[in-house]
Every structure is written in structure tokens, then in C-alpha cells.
Tab-separated table of C-alpha atoms in Angstrom:
chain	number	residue	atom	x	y	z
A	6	UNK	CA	0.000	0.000	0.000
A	7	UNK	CA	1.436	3.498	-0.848
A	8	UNK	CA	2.884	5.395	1.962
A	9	UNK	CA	0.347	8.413	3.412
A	10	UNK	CA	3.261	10.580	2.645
A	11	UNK	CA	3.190	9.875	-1.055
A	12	UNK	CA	-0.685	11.379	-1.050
A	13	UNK	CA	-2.312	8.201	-0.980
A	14	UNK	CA	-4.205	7.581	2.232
A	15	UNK	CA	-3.515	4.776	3.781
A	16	UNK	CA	-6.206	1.874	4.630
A	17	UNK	CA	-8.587	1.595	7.960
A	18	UNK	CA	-7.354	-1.122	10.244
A	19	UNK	CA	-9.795	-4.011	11.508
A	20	UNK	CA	-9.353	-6.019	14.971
A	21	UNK	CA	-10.410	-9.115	15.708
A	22	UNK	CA	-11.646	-8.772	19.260
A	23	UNK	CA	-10.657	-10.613	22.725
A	24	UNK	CA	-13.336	-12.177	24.828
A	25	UNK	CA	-12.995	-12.390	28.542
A	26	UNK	CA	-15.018	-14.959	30.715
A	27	UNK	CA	-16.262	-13.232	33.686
A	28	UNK	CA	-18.257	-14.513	36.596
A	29	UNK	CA	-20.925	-11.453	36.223
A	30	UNK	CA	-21.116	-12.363	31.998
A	31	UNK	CA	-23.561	-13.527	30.305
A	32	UNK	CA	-24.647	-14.902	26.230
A	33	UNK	CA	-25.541	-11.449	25.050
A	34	UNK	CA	-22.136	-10.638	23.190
A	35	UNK	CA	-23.088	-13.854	21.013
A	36	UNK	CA	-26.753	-13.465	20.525
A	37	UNK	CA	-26.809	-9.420	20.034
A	38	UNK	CA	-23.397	-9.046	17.545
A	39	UNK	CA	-22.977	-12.596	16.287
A	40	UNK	CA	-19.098	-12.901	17.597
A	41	UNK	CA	-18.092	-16.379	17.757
A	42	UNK	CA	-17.407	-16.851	22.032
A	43	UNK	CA	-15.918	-19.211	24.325
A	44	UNK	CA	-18.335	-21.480	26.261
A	45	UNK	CA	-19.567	-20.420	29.990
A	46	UNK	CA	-20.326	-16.409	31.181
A	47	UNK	CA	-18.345	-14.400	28.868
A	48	UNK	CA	-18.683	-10.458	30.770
A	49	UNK	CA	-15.842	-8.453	27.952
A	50	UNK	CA	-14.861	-8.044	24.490
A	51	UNK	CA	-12.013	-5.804	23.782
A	52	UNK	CA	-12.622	-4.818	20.618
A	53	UNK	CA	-9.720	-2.100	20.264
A	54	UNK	CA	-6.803	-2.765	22.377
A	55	UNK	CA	-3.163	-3.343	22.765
A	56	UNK	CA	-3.004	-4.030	26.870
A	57	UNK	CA	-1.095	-7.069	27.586
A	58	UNK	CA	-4.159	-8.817	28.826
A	59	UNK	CA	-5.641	-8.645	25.647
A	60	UNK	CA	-3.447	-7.534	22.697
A	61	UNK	CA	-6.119	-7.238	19.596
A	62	UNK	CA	-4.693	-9.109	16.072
A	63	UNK	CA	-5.419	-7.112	12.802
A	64	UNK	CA	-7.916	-8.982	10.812
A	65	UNK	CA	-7.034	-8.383	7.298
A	66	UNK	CA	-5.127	-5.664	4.835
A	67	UNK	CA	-1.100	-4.926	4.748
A	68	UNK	CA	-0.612	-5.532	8.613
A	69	UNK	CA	-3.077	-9.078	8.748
A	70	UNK	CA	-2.007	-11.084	11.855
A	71	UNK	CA	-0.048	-8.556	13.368
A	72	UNK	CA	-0.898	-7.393	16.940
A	73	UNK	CA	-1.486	-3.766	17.635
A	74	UNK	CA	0.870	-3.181	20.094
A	75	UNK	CA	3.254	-4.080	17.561
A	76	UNK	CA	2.155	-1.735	15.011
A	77	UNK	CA	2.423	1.181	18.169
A	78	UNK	CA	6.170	-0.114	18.570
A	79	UNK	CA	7.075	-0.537	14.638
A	80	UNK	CA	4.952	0.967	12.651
A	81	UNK	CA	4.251	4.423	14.568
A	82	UNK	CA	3.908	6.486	11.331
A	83	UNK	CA	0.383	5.032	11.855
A	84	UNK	CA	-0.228	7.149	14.787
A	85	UNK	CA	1.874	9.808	13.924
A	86	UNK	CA	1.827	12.716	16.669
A	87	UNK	CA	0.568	10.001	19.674
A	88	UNK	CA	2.947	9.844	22.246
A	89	UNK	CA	3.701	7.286	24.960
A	90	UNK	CA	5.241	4.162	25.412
A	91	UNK	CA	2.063	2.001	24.395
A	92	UNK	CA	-1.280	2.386	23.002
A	93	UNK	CA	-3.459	4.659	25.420
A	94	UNK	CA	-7.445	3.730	24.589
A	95	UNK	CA	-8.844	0.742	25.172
A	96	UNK	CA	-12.639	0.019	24.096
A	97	UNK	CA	-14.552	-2.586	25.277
A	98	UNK	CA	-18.472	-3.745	25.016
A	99	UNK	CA	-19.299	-5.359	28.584
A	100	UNK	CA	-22.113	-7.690	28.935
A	101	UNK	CA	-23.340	-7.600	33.040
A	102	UNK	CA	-25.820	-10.120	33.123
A	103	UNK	CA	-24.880	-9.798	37.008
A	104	UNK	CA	-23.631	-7.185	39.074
A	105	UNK	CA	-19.969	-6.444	38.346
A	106	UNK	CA	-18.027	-5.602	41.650
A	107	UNK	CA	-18.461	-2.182	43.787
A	108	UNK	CA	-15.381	-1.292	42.654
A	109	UNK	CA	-12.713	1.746	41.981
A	110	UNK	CA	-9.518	2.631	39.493
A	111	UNK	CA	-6.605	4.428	40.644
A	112	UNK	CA	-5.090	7.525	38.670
A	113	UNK	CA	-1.646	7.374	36.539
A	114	UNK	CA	0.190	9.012	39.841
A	115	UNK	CA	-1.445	6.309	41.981
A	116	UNK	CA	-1.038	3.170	39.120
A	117	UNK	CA	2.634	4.156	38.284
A	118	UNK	CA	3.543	3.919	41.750
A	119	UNK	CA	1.707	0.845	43.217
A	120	UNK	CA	0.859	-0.984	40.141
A	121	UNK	CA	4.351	-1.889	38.438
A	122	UNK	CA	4.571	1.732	36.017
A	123	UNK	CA	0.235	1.001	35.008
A	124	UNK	CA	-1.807	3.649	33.500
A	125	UNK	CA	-4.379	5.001	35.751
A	126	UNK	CA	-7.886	3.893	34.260
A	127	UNK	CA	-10.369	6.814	33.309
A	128	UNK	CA	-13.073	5.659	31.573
A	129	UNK	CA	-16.723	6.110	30.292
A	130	UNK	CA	-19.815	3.881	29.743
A	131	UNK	CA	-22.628	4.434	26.709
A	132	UNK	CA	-25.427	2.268	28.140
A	133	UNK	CA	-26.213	0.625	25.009
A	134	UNK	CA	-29.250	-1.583	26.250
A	135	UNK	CA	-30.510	-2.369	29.510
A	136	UNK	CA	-33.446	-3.986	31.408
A	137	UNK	CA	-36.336	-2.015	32.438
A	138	UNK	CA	-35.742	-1.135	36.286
A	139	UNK	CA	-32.080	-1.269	35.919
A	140	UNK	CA	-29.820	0.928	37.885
A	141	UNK	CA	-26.154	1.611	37.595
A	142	UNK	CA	-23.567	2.894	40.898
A	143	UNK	CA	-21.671	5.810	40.393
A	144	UNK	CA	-20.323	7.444	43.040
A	145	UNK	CA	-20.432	7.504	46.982
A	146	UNK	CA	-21.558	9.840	49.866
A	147	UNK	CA	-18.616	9.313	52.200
A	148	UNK	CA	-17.017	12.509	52.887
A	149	UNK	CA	-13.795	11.167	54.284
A	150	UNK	CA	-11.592	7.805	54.456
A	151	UNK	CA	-12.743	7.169	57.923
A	152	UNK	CA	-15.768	7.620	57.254
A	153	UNK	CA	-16.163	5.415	53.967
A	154	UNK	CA	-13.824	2.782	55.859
A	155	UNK	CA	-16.700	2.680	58.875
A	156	UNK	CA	-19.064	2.221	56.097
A	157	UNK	CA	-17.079	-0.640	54.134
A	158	UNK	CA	-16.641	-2.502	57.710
A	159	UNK	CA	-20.132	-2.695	58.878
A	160	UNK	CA	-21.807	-3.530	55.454
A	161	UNK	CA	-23.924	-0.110	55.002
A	162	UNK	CA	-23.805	-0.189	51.070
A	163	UNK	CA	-27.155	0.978	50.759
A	164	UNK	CA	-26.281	4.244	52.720
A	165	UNK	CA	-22.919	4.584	51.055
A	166	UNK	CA	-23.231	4.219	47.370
A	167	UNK	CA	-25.207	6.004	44.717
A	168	UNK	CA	-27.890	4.137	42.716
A	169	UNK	CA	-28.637	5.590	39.309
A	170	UNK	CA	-31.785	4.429	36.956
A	171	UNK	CA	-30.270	4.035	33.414
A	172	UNK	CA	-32.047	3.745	30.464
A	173	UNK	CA	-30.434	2.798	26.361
A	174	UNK	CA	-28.634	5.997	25.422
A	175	UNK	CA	-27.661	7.381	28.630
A	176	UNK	CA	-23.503	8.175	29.445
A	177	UNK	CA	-21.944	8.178	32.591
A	178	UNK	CA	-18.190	9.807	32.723
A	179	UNK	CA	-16.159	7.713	35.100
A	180	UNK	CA	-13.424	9.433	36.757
A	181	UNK	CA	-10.155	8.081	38.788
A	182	UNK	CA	-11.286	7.774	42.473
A	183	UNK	CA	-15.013	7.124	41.336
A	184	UNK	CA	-16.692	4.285	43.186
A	185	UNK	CA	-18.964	2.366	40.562
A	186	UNK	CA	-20.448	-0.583	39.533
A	187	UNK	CA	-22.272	-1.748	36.226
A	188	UNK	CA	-25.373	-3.691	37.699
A	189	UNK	CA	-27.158	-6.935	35.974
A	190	UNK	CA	-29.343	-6.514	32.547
A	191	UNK	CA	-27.054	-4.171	31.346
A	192	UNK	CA	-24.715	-3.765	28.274
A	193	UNK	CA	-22.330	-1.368	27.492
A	194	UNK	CA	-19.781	0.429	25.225
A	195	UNK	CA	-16.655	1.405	27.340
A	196	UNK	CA	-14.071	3.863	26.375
A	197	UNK	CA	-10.691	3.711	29.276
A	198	UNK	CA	-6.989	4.413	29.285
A	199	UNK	CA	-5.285	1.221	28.529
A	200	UNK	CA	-4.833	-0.055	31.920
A	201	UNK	CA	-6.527	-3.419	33.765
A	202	UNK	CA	-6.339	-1.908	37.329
A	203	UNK	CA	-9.286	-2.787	39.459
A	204	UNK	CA	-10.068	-2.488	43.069
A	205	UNK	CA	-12.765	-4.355	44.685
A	206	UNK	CA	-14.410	-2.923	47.484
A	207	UNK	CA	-17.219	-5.055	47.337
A	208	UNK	CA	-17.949	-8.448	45.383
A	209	UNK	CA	-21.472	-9.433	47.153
A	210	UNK	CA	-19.837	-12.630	49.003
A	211	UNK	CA	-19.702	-14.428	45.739
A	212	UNK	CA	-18.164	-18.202	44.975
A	213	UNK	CA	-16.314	-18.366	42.509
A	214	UNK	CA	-16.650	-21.967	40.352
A	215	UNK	CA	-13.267	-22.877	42.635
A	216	UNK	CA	-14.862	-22.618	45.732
A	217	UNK	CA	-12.928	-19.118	46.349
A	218	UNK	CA	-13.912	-15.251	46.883
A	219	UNK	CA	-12.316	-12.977	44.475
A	220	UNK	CA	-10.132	-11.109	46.095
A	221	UNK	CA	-11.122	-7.363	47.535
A	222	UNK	CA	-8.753	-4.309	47.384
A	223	UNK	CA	-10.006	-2.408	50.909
A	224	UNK	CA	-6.848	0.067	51.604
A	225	UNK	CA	-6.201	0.758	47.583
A	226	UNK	CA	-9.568	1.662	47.576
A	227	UNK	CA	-9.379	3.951	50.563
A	228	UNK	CA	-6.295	5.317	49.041
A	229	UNK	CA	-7.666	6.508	45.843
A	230	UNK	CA	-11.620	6.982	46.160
A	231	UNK	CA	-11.824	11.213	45.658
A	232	UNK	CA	-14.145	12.400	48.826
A	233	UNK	CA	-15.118	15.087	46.989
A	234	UNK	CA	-16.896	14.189	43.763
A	235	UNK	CA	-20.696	15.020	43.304
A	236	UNK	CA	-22.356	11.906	42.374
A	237	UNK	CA	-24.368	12.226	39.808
A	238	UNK	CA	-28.298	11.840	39.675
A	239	UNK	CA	-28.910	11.057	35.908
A	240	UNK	CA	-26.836	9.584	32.634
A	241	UNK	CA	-29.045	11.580	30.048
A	242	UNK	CA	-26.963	13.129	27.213
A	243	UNK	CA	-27.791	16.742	27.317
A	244	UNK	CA	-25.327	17.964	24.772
A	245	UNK	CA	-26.720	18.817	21.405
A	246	UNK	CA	-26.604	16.398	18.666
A	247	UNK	CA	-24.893	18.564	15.117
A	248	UNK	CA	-25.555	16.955	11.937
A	249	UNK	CA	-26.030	13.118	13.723
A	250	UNK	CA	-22.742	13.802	16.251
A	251	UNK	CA	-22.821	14.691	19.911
A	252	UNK	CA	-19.767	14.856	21.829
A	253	UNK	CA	-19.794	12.988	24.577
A	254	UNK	CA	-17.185	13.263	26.746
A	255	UNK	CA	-13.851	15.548	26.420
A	256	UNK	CA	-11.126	15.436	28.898
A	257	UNK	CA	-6.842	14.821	29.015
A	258	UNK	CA	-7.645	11.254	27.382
A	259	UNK	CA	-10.031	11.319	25.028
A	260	UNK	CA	-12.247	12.487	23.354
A	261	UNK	CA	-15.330	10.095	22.680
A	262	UNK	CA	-18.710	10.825	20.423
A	263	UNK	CA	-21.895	9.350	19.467
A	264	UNK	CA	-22.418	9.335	15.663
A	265	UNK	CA	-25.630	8.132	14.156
A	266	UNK	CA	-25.266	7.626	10.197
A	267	UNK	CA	-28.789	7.330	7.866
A	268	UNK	CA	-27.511	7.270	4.556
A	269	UNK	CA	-24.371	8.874	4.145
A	270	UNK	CA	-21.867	10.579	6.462
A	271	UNK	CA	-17.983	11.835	6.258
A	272	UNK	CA	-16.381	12.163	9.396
A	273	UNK	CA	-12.939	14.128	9.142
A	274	UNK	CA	-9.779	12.619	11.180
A	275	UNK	CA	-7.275	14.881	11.503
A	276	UNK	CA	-5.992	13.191	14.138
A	277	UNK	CA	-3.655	10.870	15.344
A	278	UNK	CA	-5.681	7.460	14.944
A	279	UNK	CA	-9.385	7.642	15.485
A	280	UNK	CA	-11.192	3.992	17.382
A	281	UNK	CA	-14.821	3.537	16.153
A	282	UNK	CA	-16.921	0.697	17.143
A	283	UNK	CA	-20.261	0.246	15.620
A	284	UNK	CA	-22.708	-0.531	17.854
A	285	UNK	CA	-26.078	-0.652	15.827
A	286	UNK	CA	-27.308	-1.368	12.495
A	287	UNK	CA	-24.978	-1.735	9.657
A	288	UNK	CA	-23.316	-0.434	6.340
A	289	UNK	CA	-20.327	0.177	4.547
A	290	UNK	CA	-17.204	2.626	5.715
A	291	UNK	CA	-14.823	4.040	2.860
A	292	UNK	CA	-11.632	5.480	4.113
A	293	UNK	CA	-9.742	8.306	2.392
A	294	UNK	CA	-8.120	5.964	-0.692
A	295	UNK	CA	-11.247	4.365	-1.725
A	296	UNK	CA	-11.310	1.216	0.001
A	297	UNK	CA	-14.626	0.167	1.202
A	298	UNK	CA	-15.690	-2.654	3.668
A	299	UNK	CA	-19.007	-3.780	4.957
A	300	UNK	CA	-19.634	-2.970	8.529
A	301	UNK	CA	-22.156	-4.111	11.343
A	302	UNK	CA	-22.803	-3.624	15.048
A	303	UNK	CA	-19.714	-5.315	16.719
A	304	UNK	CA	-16.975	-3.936	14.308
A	305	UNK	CA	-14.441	-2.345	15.584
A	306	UNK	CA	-11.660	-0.297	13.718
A	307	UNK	CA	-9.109	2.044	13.449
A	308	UNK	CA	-8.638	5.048	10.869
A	309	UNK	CA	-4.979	5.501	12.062
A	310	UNK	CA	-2.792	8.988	10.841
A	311	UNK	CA	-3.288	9.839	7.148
A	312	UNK	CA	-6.409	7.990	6.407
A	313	UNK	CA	-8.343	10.517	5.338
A	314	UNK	CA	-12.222	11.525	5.809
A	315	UNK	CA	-13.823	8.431	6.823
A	316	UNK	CA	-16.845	7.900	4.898
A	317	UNK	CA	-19.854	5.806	5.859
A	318	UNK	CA	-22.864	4.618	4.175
A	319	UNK	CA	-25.752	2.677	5.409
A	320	UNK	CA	-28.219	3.303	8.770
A	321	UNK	CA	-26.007	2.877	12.284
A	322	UNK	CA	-24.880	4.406	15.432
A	323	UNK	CA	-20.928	4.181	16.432
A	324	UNK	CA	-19.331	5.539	19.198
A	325	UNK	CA	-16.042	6.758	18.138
A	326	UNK	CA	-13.218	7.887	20.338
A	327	UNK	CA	-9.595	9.801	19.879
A	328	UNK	CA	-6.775	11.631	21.320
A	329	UNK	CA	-7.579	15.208	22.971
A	330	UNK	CA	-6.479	18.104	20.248
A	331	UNK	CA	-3.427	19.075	22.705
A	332	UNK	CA	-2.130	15.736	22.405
């Protein structure tokens, strides 16, 4: 394929996702986007990701078989302008047909320190369907450690933690030191740093298939929760939707928006890669040299540096995700 430099833009790049078995998973990855899964509760797929625990293999064009955290350490002309010793986003689609663990992620001061040089783990959620009646937890109303440690110790989750209805559509922004938990009948499109840091405050007393309690994460948790977040009371998108995009979320990481295509759409990317997963309907996507592929809900792509306008065709909703303009 001709070089970007030479005026030719240069292909999109396809990933073949990762599934992770979960003890909160369910079928729902299998029956809603037709991926081919591992038997038993499968609760993640990574569909864009380099992370060690799940290192996503290009499925097709110049770079077929390759992993992408090799194309990040030999081929960076792909990302031209991204920084960093390894790929920063990771996207996943999470399938909670049980409650994931009360649970919190450190920052990248907290994560280089404790957790062997990590990434801290900002992230985001786009409910994409959920259950009538379902509820989400984001945030806490423990103004201190002591106080949130008292809490923790004598079981008073009800009075600590912050239950949110959720309906299809809504977005919750999910900050370092934010306690939170995805709840059963729920499934999601989530947008993170590249990091697989995790502490458990609480996992409901559950048995593991071995007999065994996952383990729980008590004094990281105290260490990082941030006493003074507002939780919040709602995940309805407010911004304004311009010509079928609505920006989501903007902050040091990412950026991440919702686009909804019905018939044609051209989305510009001047940036350093852009991730875009579909996650309903279907269609075609055309990058800037011509090359067209079909596309459905559980693709998941990159148009890396020198692409070109991304064209698609067809009647979906993606949520697409890149690198903050100062970056």
C-alpha cells in the first residue's frame, strides 16, 4: 500500500476482538453481535486494544495477523503525533448479566507507583441496552476515608453508594477515584486508558466456580476513592446532537462521540488514529483511498494517521473515540 506521505491515504485497520469470561457475563455478546465466544459467562470483548491482557490481532489488509501493540512499537507512522510508550485507549463492550463488583480505578500518579509503572484507568460507559428497572452505581456519599472505611466494615452499602436508573442511550463519565459498579441486565460500550487496574471494594460474598472469593482491594480503595466528587443523579446526554454527532465526553484522554449515520456521512480525522466501534445497524465505511468494507454492530476499527475523511454509508450508530487536540 502506498505510503500516506506519497498522497495516498492509507487503509482503515480491523481487529479481531478478545473475549474475557467473567463470573458477572452472560450470552448477550453472542446473541446481540454474532461474535463467535468461548463457552460459559463471557462479561468483555475488547474490541480495540493493545493491553497485555488482551493484545487485539489485525484482521485483514497490509498488517493481517499482526498485533497492535506491535504496530504502536514498529509501525508508529500510523499514529503519527501520539505519544507514549504504548497504546493509550482501550474500548470494550461489557455484557453484566450480574452485578460487576463495587469497585474503583486508581489515577496514573497512583497506578505508576503501586501498580508496576500502570496507566491510571479513566473511563466512560454508553449504556447501550438495559433492562427495564435497571440501575447503575456511580459514586459515593462518604465525605472522608474514615468515614467510607466505617461504612465498608459494617456492610452499610445501601447508605454509602449512589444508585442511578439508566435507560439505552444514557452516558456516565467515570473518573479516577469514582466508586462504581455496572449492575445486571445491562450492556455497554466502554471507552478507558489502557490499563486493567481494578479495586474491589465489594464483590457481594460471591463463589467463585473454585470454591474461592475474588479477592477485595479495601486500603487501595481507601487510598484513591476522591471524597469530593458530586455523584451524579442522571446519565441523560444533554449535549446537542450537530448533523447526527454529539460529543460525549472531552477530557486529558479522550475524546469520545456518538455518531448516528442514515444514509451517508464523512467524518474528518485529523488526528492521530481515530477507534470507532459500531454498535447498531450496519453499512459500509470508505476510508480516504477508496477502500470500502461492509460494517455491522460489533466492528471495531481504526482510521490511524493519514487515512483521510472516513466515509460511511448505510443506517447505524458508532461511538467513536480519539486523542484530545493538545495531544
Amino acid at each position: 500500500m502506498a505510503d500516506a506521505a506519497a498522497g495516498m491515504a492509507r487503509d482503515l485497520i480491523f481487529l479481531a476482538p478478545i473475549f474475557h469470561g467473567k463470573i458477572w457475563g452472560g450470552r448477550e455478546l453472542e446473541k446481540r453481535f454474532g461474535y463467535m465466544i468461548p463457552d460459559g459467562p463471557i462479561g468483555e470483548c475488547w474490541g480495540i486494544s493493545a493491553h497485555p491482557n488482551g493484545d487485539c490481532v489485525v484482521d485483514g489488509g497490509e498488517f493481517d495477523g499482526q498485533h497492535l501493540s506491535e504496530l504502536w512499537e514498529s509501525h508508529h507512522e500510523l499514529f503519527s503525533g501520539a505519544e507514549g510508550d504504548r497504546f493509550p485507549l482501550l474500548i470494550k463492550i461489557l455484557d453484566a448479566r450480574e452485578n460487576l463488583s463495587v469497585q474503583v480505578h486508581p489515577d496514573d500518579a497512583y497506578a505508576a507507583e503501586h501498580e508496576n509503572g500502570s496507566l491510571g484507568k479513566r473511563e466512560c460507559w454508553y449504556v447501550i441496552d438495559c433492562e427495564p428497572g435497571t440501575r447503575i452505581i456511580v459514586g459515593q456519599r462518604a465525605k472522608s476515608r474514615e468515614e467510607l472505611a466505617a461504612m465498608i466494615e459494617e456492610g452499610r452499602w445501601d447508605d454509602m453508594l449512589n444508585y442511578v436508573p439508566i435507560h439505552p442511550g444514557d452516558f456516565f463519565r467515570i473518573e479516577p477515584g469514582t466508586i462504581h459498579a455496572i449492575m445486571g441486565g445491562t450492556l455497554i460500550l466502554e471507552t478507558q486508558q489502557s490499563s486493567d487496574v481494578t479495586y474491589r471494594v465489594y464483590d457481594y460474598d460471591r463463589i467463585q466456580p473454585d470454591g474461592t472469593k475474588r479477592p477485595l482491594h479495601v486500603k487501595q480503595s481507601l487510598d484513591v476513592v476522591d471524597y469530593g466528587q458530586v455523584p451524579p443523579t442522571s446519565g441523560t446526554v444533554t449535549a446537542p446532537e450537530k448533523d447526527g454527532v454529539t460529543e460525549l465526553m472531552a477530557c486529558p484522554n479522550f475524546d469520545v462521540e456518538r455518531v448516528r449515520v442514515s444514509g451517508e456521512k464523512t467524518l474528518a480525522q485529523p488526528w492521530p488514529f481515530m477507534c470507532l466501534s459500531v454498535i447498531e445497524g450496519s453499512g459500509s465505511v470508505c476510508d480516504g483511498s477508496g477502500v470500502e468494507h461492509a460494517v455491522s454492530a460489533g466492528s471495531h476499527f481504526l482510521a490511524p494517521f493519514g487515512s483521510g475523511d472516513v466515509r460511511l454509508t448505510g443506517e447505524m450508530t458508532l461511538i467513536t473515540s480519539h486523542l484530545p487536540e493538545r495531544a
